[in-house]
């Protein structure tokens, strides 16, 4: 079966909820990039030949994916590269997940790209309070889903209104370093949207789960940005890994043949201290800029002169900064 999975099972979402044996009631979550048939190549010799051209192939593979998902029976399922453009496949997932007790929500990428997201939650665990779609409207046509859910009995027996926010997304693939800032901005938009939604419906602090294919490793700016906002990787928590253990796990081999670790389930404790979102955003952007300047082998003095561009004063203009950023990206891509 092709695709990739990141799963953390039996993860307690709130230490304040207990059952009769004083144990934490647990939920499980699976995130899975299932590789849309329109992208899956069948031949190295003929790159134009895709799985979507062969119904038996894509139908059989997706039945096997569903067999596995239903065997695992996670409380939350987040899929990426879901082929929303094929009615037969959509009906297949909706029927089999529905028959198994799941409520499912799908969202296609903008500009009719053909694939998108599917998020499903099991009715034995959750009642869906609300669902929202977030369209980034950027160069990658990427999107995100937000589900506002509430635990149902018996999982809610000690807190009748225990609620959770679930986000599913698939960030832009970093074809080159110029797209790093786009991916970072996509995450910023997600956190902004979650923050504004909480204010809009007057929500108290609650657990937040971010799932998906982040197309970036633990060494990247997106990972550091989310950590600065108090999120923890469930995989790291389960295996007692630290931020420096990027080499200890992989999620898949990408289409370029590179081994990657980019699929994450992020958790936020509502009681955890968080920096202001704008503060984390500013630190992340300037951290990325410092990294690019170092990569371009510019000293602090050279960097300031570079940033001034044609400005004769002792200050940097916004237009000059943007132009310099474009130049630094070009230099780094040529290295």
Short mmCIF file of C-alpha atoms in Angstrom, two decimals, residues 31-261:
data_model
loop_
_atom_site.label_atom_id
_atom_site.label_comp_id
_atom_site.label_asym_id
_atom_site.label_seq_id
_atom_site.Cartn_x
_atom_site.Cartn_y
_atom_site.Cartn_z
CA UNK A 31 -2.79 11.56 9.73
CA UNK A 32 -2.14 10.01 6.33
CA UNK A 33 -1.06 11.42 2.96
CA UNK A 34 -2.72 8.81 0.75
CA UNK A 35 -1.09 9.98 -2.52
CA UNK A 36 -3.77 11.06 -4.99
CA UNK A 37 -4.00 8.77 -8.05
CA UNK A 38 -3.62 11.84 -10.29
CA UNK A 39 -0.08 12.25 -8.89
CA UNK A 40 0.98 8.62 -8.49
CA UNK A 41 3.29 7.61 -11.33
CA UNK A 42 3.10 4.03 -12.58
CA UNK A 43 6.23 4.04 -14.73
CA UNK A 44 9.66 5.64 -14.49
CA UNK A 45 9.96 5.45 -18.27
CA UNK A 46 6.63 7.11 -19.00
CA UNK A 47 6.17 9.92 -16.46
CA UNK A 48 2.80 10.84 -17.94
CA UNK A 49 1.26 7.49 -16.97
CA UNK A 50 -0.63 7.93 -13.69
CA UNK A 51 -2.60 5.61 -11.46
CA UNK A 52 -5.73 7.63 -12.21
CA UNK A 53 -5.61 6.15 -15.74
CA UNK A 54 -6.18 2.65 -14.34
CA UNK A 55 -9.37 2.28 -12.30
CA UNK A 56 -8.47 -1.19 -10.99
CA UNK A 57 -5.20 0.12 -9.53
CA UNK A 58 -6.52 3.20 -7.72
CA UNK A 59 -9.73 1.52 -6.58
CA UNK A 60 -7.88 -1.49 -5.17
CA UNK A 61 -5.29 0.66 -3.38
CA UNK A 62 -7.92 2.89 -1.81
CA UNK A 63 -9.97 -0.09 -0.65
CA UNK A 64 -6.81 -1.34 1.11
CA UNK A 65 -6.26 2.10 2.65
CA UNK A 66 -9.81 2.06 3.99
CA UNK A 67 -9.38 -1.51 5.26
CA UNK A 68 -6.41 -0.35 7.31
CA UNK A 69 -8.09 2.83 8.56
CA UNK A 70 -11.18 0.91 9.69
CA UNK A 71 -9.05 -1.77 11.32
CA UNK A 72 -7.20 0.89 13.33
CA UNK A 73 -10.47 2.74 14.08
CA UNK A 74 -8.82 5.98 15.19
CA UNK A 75 -11.04 8.56 16.85
CA UNK A 76 -9.77 11.18 14.38
CA UNK A 77 -8.66 10.57 10.77
CA UNK A 78 -6.96 13.30 8.73
CA UNK A 79 -6.18 12.53 5.08
CA UNK A 80 -4.22 14.58 2.58
CA UNK A 81 -4.09 14.26 -1.23
CA UNK A 82 -7.66 12.98 -1.13
CA UNK A 83 -8.95 12.75 -4.71
CA UNK A 84 -11.97 15.03 -4.35
CA UNK A 85 -12.29 15.30 -8.13
CA UNK A 86 -13.38 11.66 -8.52
CA UNK A 87 -17.00 11.09 -7.48
CA UNK A 88 -16.64 7.31 -7.26
CA UNK A 89 -13.71 7.54 -4.85
CA UNK A 90 -15.43 10.23 -2.76
CA UNK A 91 -18.57 8.08 -2.48
CA UNK A 92 -16.45 5.07 -1.52
CA UNK A 93 -14.84 6.88 1.41
CA UNK A 94 -18.03 8.56 2.56
CA UNK A 95 -19.98 5.27 2.54
CA UNK A 96 -17.39 3.07 4.22
CA UNK A 97 -16.45 5.68 6.82
CA UNK A 98 -20.11 6.53 7.39
CA UNK A 99 -21.07 2.86 7.83
CA UNK A 100 -18.28 2.57 10.42
CA UNK A 101 -19.66 5.49 12.44
CA UNK A 102 -17.57 8.39 11.16
CA UNK A 103 -18.66 11.90 10.27
CA UNK A 104 -16.51 13.05 7.34
CA UNK A 105 -15.77 16.45 5.83
CA UNK A 106 -13.89 17.06 2.59
CA UNK A 107 -12.30 20.15 1.04
CA UNK A 108 -10.72 20.50 -2.39
CA UNK A 109 -7.74 22.69 -3.15
CA UNK A 110 -8.45 25.97 -4.90
CA UNK A 111 -8.31 26.32 -8.70
CA UNK A 112 -9.67 22.79 -9.22
CA UNK A 113 -6.38 21.04 -8.53
CA UNK A 114 -8.21 17.72 -8.13
CA UNK A 115 -7.05 16.70 -4.67
CA UNK A 116 -7.65 18.04 -1.20
CA UNK A 117 -8.35 17.03 2.39
CA UNK A 118 -10.69 14.71 4.23
CA UNK A 119 -11.21 14.85 7.99
CA UNK A 120 -13.32 12.27 9.81
CA UNK A 121 -14.25 11.94 13.48
CA UNK A 122 -15.97 8.99 15.10
CA UNK A 123 -19.44 9.55 16.55
CA UNK A 124 -18.61 7.37 19.56
CA UNK A 125 -16.11 10.04 20.65
CA UNK A 126 -17.20 13.38 19.26
CA UNK A 127 -20.10 15.62 18.41
CA UNK A 128 -19.22 18.16 15.71
CA UNK A 129 -20.03 21.67 16.91
CA UNK A 130 -18.83 23.48 13.78
CA UNK A 131 -16.64 23.10 10.72
CA UNK A 132 -14.80 25.78 8.77
CA UNK A 133 -12.75 25.85 5.57
CA UNK A 134 -9.61 27.95 5.26
CA UNK A 135 -8.40 28.87 1.76
CA UNK A 136 -4.85 30.22 1.68
CA UNK A 137 -5.33 31.65 -1.84
CA UNK A 138 -1.61 31.56 -2.52
CA UNK A 139 0.67 30.14 -5.19
CA UNK A 140 0.21 26.55 -4.02
CA UNK A 141 -3.62 26.49 -3.92
CA UNK A 142 -3.39 24.96 -0.45
CA UNK A 143 -6.20 24.77 2.09
CA UNK A 144 -6.94 23.75 5.68
CA UNK A 145 -9.94 22.39 7.56
CA UNK A 146 -11.01 23.35 11.08
CA UNK A 147 -13.33 21.11 13.08
CA UNK A 148 -14.69 22.25 16.44
CA UNK A 149 -15.75 19.11 18.31
CA UNK A 150 -17.07 18.16 21.73
CA UNK A 151 -16.49 14.89 23.56
CA UNK A 152 -19.58 12.74 24.08
CA UNK A 153 -20.36 10.40 27.02
CA UNK A 154 -18.69 8.46 28.52
CA UNK A 155 -15.61 10.47 27.54
CA UNK A 156 -17.19 13.70 28.74
CA UNK A 157 -18.57 12.37 32.04
CA UNK A 158 -16.30 14.56 34.19
CA UNK A 159 -16.52 17.63 31.99
CA UNK A 160 -19.79 18.00 30.13
CA UNK A 161 -18.34 20.56 27.74
CA UNK A 162 -14.84 19.24 26.98
CA UNK A 163 -14.12 20.59 23.50
CA UNK A 164 -11.25 20.32 21.03
CA UNK A 165 -10.20 22.16 17.86
CA UNK A 166 -8.85 19.92 15.08
CA UNK A 167 -7.00 21.26 12.03
CA UNK A 168 -6.03 19.23 8.95
CA UNK A 169 -3.73 20.69 6.28
CA UNK A 170 -1.16 19.95 3.58
CA UNK A 171 1.45 22.68 3.18
CA UNK A 172 3.20 23.68 -0.02
CA UNK A 173 6.05 21.45 -1.22
CA UNK A 174 9.39 23.34 -0.93
CA UNK A 175 10.55 23.10 -4.54
CA UNK A 176 13.23 25.66 -3.65
CA UNK A 177 14.14 27.91 -0.71
CA UNK A 178 12.03 30.81 -2.01
CA UNK A 179 8.93 28.87 -0.95
CA UNK A 180 9.98 28.53 2.69
CA UNK A 181 8.42 31.88 3.54
CA UNK A 182 5.18 30.80 1.82
CA UNK A 183 4.96 27.66 3.97
CA UNK A 184 5.68 29.69 7.09
CA UNK A 185 2.94 32.13 6.12
CA UNK A 186 0.49 29.27 5.62
CA UNK A 187 1.05 28.14 9.21
CA UNK A 188 0.70 31.73 10.41
CA UNK A 189 -2.65 31.95 8.60
CA UNK A 190 -3.81 28.74 10.30
CA UNK A 191 -2.92 29.98 13.78
CA UNK A 192 -4.43 33.39 13.03
CA UNK A 193 -7.63 31.72 11.87
CA UNK A 194 -7.82 29.47 14.94
CA UNK A 195 -7.25 32.49 17.18
CA UNK A 196 -9.93 34.56 15.45
CA UNK A 197 -12.40 31.65 15.52
CA UNK A 198 -11.92 31.25 19.28
CA UNK A 199 -12.64 34.95 19.75
CA UNK A 200 -15.59 34.92 17.35
CA UNK A 201 -17.47 32.18 19.22
CA UNK A 202 -16.15 33.24 22.64
CA UNK A 203 -14.32 29.99 23.43
CA UNK A 204 -12.33 29.31 26.56
CA UNK A 205 -8.78 27.95 26.08
CA UNK A 206 -9.02 24.36 24.86
CA UNK A 207 -6.81 21.62 23.39
CA UNK A 208 -5.79 22.14 19.76
CA UNK A 209 -4.69 19.33 17.44
CA UNK A 210 -2.92 20.19 14.17
CA UNK A 211 -2.57 17.29 11.73
CA UNK A 212 -1.19 16.87 8.28
CA UNK A 213 1.64 16.83 5.81
CA UNK A 214 3.77 19.84 6.70
CA UNK A 215 6.34 19.27 3.93
CA UNK A 216 9.12 20.28 6.32
CA UNK A 217 11.30 18.53 8.89
CA UNK A 218 12.18 19.22 12.52
CA UNK A 219 15.12 21.27 11.30
CA UNK A 220 12.88 23.72 9.45
CA UNK A 221 11.41 27.12 10.23
CA UNK A 222 7.81 25.83 10.41
CA UNK A 223 8.74 23.33 13.13
CA UNK A 224 10.51 26.01 15.17
CA UNK A 225 7.61 28.42 14.69
CA UNK A 226 5.05 25.93 16.02
CA UNK A 227 7.30 25.02 18.95
CA UNK A 228 7.58 28.72 19.81
CA UNK A 229 3.78 28.79 20.03
CA UNK A 230 3.73 25.98 22.59
CA UNK A 231 2.83 23.07 20.30
CA UNK A 232 4.48 19.69 20.87
CA UNK A 233 4.88 16.86 18.39
CA UNK A 234 2.91 13.82 19.56
CA UNK A 235 5.50 11.54 17.98
CA UNK A 236 8.25 13.20 20.01
CA UNK A 237 6.17 12.94 23.17
CA UNK A 238 5.42 9.25 22.63
CA UNK A 239 9.06 8.36 21.91
CA UNK A 240 10.59 10.90 24.31
CA UNK A 241 12.46 12.62 21.50
CA UNK A 242 13.78 16.16 21.72
CA UNK A 243 13.91 18.95 19.13
CA UNK A 244 17.44 17.82 18.20
CA UNK A 245 16.39 14.25 17.34
CA UNK A 246 15.44 14.97 13.73
CA UNK A 247 17.59 12.09 12.50
CA UNK A 248 15.76 9.44 14.55
CA UNK A 249 12.60 9.03 12.49
CA UNK A 250 11.27 9.21 8.94
CA UNK A 251 7.74 9.25 7.56
CA UNK A 252 8.34 8.39 3.91
CA UNK A 253 10.53 8.60 0.83
CA UNK A 254 9.37 11.44 -1.42
CA UNK A 255 9.03 11.55 -5.20
CA UNK A 256 12.65 12.70 -5.47
CA UNK A 257 13.85 9.62 -3.60
CA UNK A 258 14.76 11.57 -0.45
CA UNK A 259 14.00 10.18 3.01
CA UNK A 260 11.78 12.66 4.86
CA UNK A 261 10.06 13.21 8.18
#
